[in-house]
Tab-separated table of C-alpha atoms in Angstrom:
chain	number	residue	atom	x	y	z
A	2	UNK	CA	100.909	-71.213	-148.379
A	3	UNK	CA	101.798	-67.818	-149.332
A	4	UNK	CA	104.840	-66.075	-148.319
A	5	UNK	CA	106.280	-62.773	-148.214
A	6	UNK	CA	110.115	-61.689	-148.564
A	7	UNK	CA	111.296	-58.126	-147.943
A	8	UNK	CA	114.974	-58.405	-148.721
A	9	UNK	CA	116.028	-55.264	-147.443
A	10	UNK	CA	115.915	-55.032	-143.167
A	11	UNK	CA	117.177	-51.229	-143.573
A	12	UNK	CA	117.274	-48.336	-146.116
A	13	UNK	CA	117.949	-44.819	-145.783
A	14	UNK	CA	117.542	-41.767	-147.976
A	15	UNK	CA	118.365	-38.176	-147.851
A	16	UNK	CA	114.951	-35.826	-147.206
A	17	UNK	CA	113.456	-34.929	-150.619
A	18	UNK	CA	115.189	-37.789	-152.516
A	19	UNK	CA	113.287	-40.585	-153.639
A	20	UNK	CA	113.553	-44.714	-152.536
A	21	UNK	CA	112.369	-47.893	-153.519
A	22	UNK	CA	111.286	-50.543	-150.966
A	23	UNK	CA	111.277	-54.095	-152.345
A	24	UNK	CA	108.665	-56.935	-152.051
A	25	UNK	CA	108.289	-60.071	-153.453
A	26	UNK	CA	105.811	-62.878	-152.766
A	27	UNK	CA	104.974	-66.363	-153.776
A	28	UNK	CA	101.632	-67.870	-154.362
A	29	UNK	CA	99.974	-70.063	-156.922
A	30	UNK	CA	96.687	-67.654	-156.725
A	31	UNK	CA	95.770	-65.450	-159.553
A	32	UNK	CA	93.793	-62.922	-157.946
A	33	UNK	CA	94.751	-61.732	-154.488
A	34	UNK	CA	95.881	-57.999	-152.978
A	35	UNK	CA	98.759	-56.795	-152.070
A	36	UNK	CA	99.311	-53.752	-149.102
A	37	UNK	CA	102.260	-51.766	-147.715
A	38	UNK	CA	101.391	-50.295	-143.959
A	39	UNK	CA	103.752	-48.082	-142.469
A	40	UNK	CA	104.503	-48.760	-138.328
A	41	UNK	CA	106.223	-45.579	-137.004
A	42	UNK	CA	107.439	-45.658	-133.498
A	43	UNK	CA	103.913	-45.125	-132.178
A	44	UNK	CA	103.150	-48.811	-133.227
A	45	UNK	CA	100.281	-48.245	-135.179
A	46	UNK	CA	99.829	-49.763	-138.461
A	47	UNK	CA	98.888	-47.337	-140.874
A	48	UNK	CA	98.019	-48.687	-144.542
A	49	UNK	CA	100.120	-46.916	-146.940
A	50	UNK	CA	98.825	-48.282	-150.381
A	51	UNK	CA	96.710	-51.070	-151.526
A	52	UNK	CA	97.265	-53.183	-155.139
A	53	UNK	CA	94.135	-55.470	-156.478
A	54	UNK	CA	96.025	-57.942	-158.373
A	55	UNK	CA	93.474	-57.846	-161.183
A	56	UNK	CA	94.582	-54.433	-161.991
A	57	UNK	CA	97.326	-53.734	-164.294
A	58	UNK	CA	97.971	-49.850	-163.688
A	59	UNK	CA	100.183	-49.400	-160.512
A	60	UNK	CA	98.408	-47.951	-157.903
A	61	UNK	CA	99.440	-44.179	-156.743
A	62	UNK	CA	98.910	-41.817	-153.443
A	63	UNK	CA	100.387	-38.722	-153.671
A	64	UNK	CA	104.319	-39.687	-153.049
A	65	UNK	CA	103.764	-43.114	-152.937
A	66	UNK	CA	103.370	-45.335	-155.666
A	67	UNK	CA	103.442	-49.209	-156.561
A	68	UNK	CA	105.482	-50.900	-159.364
A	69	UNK	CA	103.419	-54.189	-159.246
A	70	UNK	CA	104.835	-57.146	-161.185
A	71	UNK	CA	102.686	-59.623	-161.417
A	72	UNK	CA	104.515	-62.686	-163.540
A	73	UNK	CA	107.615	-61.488	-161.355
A	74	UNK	CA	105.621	-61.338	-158.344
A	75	UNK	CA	107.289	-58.346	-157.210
A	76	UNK	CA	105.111	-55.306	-155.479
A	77	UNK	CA	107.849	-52.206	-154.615
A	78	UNK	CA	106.829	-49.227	-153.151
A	79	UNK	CA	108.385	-45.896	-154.342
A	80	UNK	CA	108.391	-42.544	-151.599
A	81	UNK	CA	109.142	-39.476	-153.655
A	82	UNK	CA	110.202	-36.443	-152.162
A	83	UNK	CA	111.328	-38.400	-148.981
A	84	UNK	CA	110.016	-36.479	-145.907
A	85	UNK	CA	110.860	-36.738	-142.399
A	86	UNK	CA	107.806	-37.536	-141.214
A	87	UNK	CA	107.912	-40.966	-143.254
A	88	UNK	CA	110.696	-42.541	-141.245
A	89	UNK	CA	108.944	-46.160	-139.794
A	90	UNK	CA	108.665	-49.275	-140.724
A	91	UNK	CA	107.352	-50.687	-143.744
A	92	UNK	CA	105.773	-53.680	-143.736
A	93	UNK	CA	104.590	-55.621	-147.679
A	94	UNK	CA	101.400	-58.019	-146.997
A	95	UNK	CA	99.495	-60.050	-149.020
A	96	UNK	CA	95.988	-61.226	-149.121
A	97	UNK	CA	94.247	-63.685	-150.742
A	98	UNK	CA	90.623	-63.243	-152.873
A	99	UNK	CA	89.765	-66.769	-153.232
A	100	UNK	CA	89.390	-68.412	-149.630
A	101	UNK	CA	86.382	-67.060	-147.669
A	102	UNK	CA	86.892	-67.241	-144.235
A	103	UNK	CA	91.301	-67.081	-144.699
A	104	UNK	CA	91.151	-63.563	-144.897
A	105	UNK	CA	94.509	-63.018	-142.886
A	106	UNK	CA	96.759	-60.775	-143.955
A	107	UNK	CA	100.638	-62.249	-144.446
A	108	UNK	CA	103.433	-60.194	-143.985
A	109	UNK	CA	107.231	-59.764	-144.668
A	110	UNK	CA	109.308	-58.973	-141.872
A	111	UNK	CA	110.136	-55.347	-143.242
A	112	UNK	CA	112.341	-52.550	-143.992
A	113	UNK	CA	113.558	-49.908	-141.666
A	114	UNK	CA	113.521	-46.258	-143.216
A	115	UNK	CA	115.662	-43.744	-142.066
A	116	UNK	CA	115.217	-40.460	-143.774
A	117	UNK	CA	118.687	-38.319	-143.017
A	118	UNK	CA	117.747	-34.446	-142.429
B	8	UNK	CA	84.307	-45.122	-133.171
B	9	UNK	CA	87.299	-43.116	-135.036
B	10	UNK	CA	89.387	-46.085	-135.258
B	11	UNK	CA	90.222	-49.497	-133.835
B	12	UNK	CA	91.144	-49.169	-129.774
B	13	UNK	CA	93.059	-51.699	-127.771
B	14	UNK	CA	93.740	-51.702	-124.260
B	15	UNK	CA	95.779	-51.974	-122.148
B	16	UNK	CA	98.073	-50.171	-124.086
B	17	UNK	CA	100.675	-51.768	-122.024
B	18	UNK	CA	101.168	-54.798	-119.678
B	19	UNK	CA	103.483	-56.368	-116.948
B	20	UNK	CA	102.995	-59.857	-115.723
B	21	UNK	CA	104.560	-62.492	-114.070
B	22	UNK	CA	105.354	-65.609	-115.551
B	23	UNK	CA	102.268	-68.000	-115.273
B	24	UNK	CA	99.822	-65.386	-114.746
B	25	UNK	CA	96.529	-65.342	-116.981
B	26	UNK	CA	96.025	-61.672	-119.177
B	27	UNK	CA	93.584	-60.601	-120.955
B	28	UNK	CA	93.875	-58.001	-123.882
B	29	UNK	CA	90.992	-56.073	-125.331
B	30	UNK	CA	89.846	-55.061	-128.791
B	31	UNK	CA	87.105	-52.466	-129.456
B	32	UNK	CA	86.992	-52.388	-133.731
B	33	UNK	CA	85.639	-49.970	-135.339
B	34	UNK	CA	81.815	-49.324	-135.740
B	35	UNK	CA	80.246	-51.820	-138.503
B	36	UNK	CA	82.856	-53.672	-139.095
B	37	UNK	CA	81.988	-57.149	-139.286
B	38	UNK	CA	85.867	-59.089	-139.457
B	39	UNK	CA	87.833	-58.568	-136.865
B	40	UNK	CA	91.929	-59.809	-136.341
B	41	UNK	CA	94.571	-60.446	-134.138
B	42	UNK	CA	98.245	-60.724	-134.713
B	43	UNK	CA	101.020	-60.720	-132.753
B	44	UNK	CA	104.815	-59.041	-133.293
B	45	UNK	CA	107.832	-60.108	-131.920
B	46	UNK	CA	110.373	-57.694	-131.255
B	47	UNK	CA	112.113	-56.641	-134.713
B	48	UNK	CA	109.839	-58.963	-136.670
B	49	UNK	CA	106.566	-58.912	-138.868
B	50	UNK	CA	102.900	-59.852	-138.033
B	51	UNK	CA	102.039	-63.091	-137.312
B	52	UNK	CA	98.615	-64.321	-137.687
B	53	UNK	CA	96.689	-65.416	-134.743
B	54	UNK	CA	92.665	-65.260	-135.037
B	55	UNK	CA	90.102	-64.089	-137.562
B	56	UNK	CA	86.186	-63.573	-136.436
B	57	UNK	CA	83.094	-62.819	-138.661
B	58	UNK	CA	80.733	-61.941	-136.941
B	59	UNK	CA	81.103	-63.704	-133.235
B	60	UNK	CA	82.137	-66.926	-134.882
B	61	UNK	CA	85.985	-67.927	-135.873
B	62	UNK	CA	86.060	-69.441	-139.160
B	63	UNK	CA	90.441	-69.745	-138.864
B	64	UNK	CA	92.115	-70.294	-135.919
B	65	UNK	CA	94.715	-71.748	-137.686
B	66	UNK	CA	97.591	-69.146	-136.048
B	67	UNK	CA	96.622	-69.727	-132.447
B	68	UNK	CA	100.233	-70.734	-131.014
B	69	UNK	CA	98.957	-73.101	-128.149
B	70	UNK	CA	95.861	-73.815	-125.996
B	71	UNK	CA	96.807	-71.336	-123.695
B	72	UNK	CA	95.303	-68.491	-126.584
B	73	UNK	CA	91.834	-68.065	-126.568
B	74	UNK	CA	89.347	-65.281	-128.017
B	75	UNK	CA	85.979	-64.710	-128.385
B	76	UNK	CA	83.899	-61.539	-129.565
B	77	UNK	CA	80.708	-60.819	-128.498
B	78	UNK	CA	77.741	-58.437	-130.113
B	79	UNK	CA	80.031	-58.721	-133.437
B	80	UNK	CA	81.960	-55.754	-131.386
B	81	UNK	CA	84.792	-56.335	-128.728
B	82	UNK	CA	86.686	-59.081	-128.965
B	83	UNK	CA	89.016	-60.289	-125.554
B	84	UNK	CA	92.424	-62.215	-126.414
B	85	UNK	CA	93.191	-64.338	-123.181
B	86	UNK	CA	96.625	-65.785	-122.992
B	87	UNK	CA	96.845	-68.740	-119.865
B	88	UNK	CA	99.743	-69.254	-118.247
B	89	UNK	CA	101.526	-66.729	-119.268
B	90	UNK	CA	105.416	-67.686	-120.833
B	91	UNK	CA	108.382	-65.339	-121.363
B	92	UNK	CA	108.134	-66.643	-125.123
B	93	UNK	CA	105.003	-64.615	-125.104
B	94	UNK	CA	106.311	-61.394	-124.975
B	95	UNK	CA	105.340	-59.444	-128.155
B	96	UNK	CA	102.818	-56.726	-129.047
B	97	UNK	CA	99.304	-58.247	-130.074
B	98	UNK	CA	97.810	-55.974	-133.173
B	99	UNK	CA	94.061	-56.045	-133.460
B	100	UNK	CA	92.090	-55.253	-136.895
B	101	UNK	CA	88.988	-54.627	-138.145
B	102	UNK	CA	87.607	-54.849	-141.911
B	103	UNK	CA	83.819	-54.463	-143.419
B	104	UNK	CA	83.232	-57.961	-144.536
B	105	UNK	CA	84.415	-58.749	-147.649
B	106	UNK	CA	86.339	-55.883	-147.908
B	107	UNK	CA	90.183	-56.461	-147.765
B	108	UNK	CA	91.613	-53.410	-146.437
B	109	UNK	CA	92.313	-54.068	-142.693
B	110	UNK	CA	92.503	-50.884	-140.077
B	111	UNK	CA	94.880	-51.308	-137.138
B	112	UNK	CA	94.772	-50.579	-133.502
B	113	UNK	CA	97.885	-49.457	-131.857
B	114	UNK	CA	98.430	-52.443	-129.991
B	115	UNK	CA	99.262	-53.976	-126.489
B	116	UNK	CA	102.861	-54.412	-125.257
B	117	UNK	CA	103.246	-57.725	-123.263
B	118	UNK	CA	105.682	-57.765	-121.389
B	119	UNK	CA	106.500	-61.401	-119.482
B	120	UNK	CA	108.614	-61.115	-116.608
């Protein structure tokens, strides 16, 4: 089974720094995906970023990118230009390709971001 | 619709009462998920459909959860004998088949009393 370790439970940063969220994950899969969401206070999940495994360039959305390692098994997420507005929580989850019909989505137990004004 | 809508958004029961929590996903999509959150923790799995039929079960907690999904639309999560331990928020998703982005609703707050 796979699992998903977020070692950090809270960061902060000042507003317009940058942070890195860590990940890490363990599965004997070679091809799977990899997602941060983002839960404000609202409680809705909202997908951040998404990683195919099979990819080697880090995925990017405008101040959030990925520094995938794949033979480390270690997915960060890096928020430049830290804005208010991104303070939630952030969840890592991984999916696997290969079983049709387990298409669940596992997740690590996340980080708390505080962005200080 | 826009996006995936749950309801209630919240709910208050007693302690062996039956609830039922509803999922509407969003238009076309074919997989449809529920997960449930404990206070300060990460998603758990519960139930995946495709279509009306549920190929993985596997996260159910007890045989007091049930779902079903009808019309490859709403799906109904019905907890039995309700238990304090059940006390989370329940997370509904929706993905086009195949596809492995999921897209969440905002969720139902249990509350056990």
């Amino acid at each position: 089974a796979q699992t998903v370790t977020q070692s950090q439970p809270e960061m902060s940063v000042q507003e317009a720094e940058t942070v890195t969220l860590s990940c890490t994950y363990d599965t004997s899969e070679s091809d799977y995906y990899l997602f941060w969401y983002k839960q404000p206070p609202s409680r809705q999940m909202i997908l951040v970023i998404r990683q195919e495994a099979y990819k080697q360039q880090n995925a990017t959305e405008n101040r959030f990118s990925v520094n995938f390692q794949k033979a480390a098994k270690s997915f960060s997420l890096k928020i430049s230009d830290s804005q208010l507005g991104d303070a939630a929580m952030y969840f890592c989850a991984y999916r696997s390709v290969t079983n049709f019909g387990n298409e669940k989505l596992t997740f690590g137990t996340g980080t708390r971001l505080t962005i200080i004004p | 619709g826009a996006g995936v809508s749950q309801s209630p958004s919240n709910k208050v029961t007693e302690k062996g009462k039956d609830v039922e929590l509803r999922c509407d996903p969003i238009s076309g999509h074919t997989a449809l998920y529920w997960y449930r959150q404990r206070l300060g923790q990460g998603l758990e799995f519960l139930i995946y459909f495709q279509g009306n039929s549920a190929p993985d079960k596997s996260g159910l907690p007890s045989d007091r959860f049930s779902a079903e999904r009808t019309g490859e639309s709403v799906s109904t999560l019905t907890i039995q004998r309700t238990q304090q331990e059940d006390s989370a928020v329940y997370l509904c998703a929706s993905s086009f088949a195949g596809l492995a982005t999921q897209y969440f609703g905002p969720g139902t707050r249990l509350t056990v009393l």
